[in-house]
């Protein structure tokens, strides 16, 4: 059981790999899930919700491998209120040093109506499934989905039944981001006060950000007695996202004067994992995002700059170093060697192997030949976005684009397709459109473009552009990212990267998504 002996300690339950991955287009590869799980464990996350084992073979394999590898954190798997789900979940997490089964059922009137269960039938289902899970694992978490829109008496009864059946954690989800801080606090306080056995379990809060109040609602719940926060890196999640781990952790750290609670999170690792999750998910972090946004520690106003020069505390309530952010530019150039690059990568929080360093160094030299000044963010882009793999089906050899004001753009692309060189020239409404058409000419596909997004890594006309591309074909969604001082080249590389991932997924899972669609009807 994960239960803090210190009533002032708040457990951090990270669901980036489960709820976060449910964001449309945020699906991660098997290796990326293993990497993120390792980073979460290293930074001190108490519980990692590694996935939904019944959802797909891919999810089951990832949860199983994470269970075997994780050293410290509790590994949790999600299961609906069905015995088959719970069995499948246990099969995946049983290898963990500290396994947990998390089972749930929708308790609000709207959610009860979908599987068409009466209140009595739902009470029986809760007791049956929680007790079944408890016989498999001594650490069971139960959630009444859409709790904040559930009638009080029924919610109270449901929580009581779950505790009687053996649940050790009761999570109270604000599934659709409906509640507000005062209401969130009142609900938690009332449950703790009135539910029988409430002092024997950990109360948790799981908030969504549909009204922009997820962080505030989570912290209000903690103030009322909750001692576990469910959250994700960068607030990743369905619709408007979940409570952001970095926000609640830093809020508790900075404002310990009014929120005297602690976590085990090594906050200096926050920026690194934020960037990695952004890269593998294909979801860029907004510039003004709290804690991890590019502008979070930037000061442009003259008054602010003057204050910062005199005393940084005038306009910064936390130090950039506290979240693992380096505050200086990188004084490296085309004459710098591998040792200097490795040292700087270490300063930025990256430990890389010799082969990875060789790849990064090669791309660093290419970048140094094109840019006058290289910044920390340039290096981060190089290390976060991997180069071509020797196993890639598609590889760009060269790209030449001609643009004019009086007609369409022309793109001539040479590409290696399954080891064979091919070349095509296409015209389009702009250089990117022409380039993408050239790719499709050389590698015909029916993938539709769901997202095309460009962000400048640093300032200046020679800045690297980071391009994110999301493709969908037959229900399979993949993302690709690339960085280059030439935006069109970065676009081509990102597009090809997404196609390579699509090819791998098609080969592994066949047509259709690797995620099995789960309906509420299956609950009944």
GROMACS .gro file of C-alpha atoms in nm, residues 24 28 35 45 54 91 136 169 178 201 216 218 233 235 243 290 320 336 349 368 372 387 401 422 432 435 448 452 466:
model
   29
   24UNK     CA    1  -0.573   1.265  -2.983
   28UNK     CA    2   0.378   0.711  -2.781
   35UNK     CA    3   1.187   0.609  -2.137
   45UNK     CA    4   0.698   1.020  -0.872
   54UNK     CA    5  -0.697  -0.431  -2.165
   91UNK     CA    6  -0.117  -0.995  -1.546
  136UNK     CA    7  -0.521  -1.029  -0.640
  169UNK     CA    8  -0.711   0.463  -0.216
  178UNK     CA    9  -1.679   2.087  -1.403
  201UNK     CA   10  -0.760   0.516   0.305
  216UNK     CA   11  -0.656   2.523  -0.836
  218UNK     CA   12  -0.633   1.990  -0.702
  233UNK     CA   13   0.357   1.626  -1.736
  235UNK     CA   14  -0.092   1.900  -1.826
  243UNK     CA   15  -0.372   1.892  -1.369
  290UNK     CA   16   0.346   2.813  -1.616
  320UNK     CA   17   1.515   2.882  -1.303
  336UNK     CA   18   3.402   2.307  -3.027
  349UNK     CA   19   2.041   1.748  -1.762
  368UNK     CA   20   2.717   2.549  -3.622
  372UNK     CA   21   2.625   3.250  -3.592
  387UNK     CA   22   1.811   1.176  -3.630
  401UNK     CA   23   1.265   2.434  -5.356
  422UNK     CA   24   1.397   0.794  -5.617
  432UNK     CA   25   0.569   2.307  -4.786
  435UNK     CA   26   0.737   1.930  -5.069
  448UNK     CA   27  -0.436   1.275  -4.378
  452UNK     CA   28   0.120   2.103  -3.897
  466UNK     CA   29   1.086   2.294  -3.479
   0.00000   0.00000   0.00000
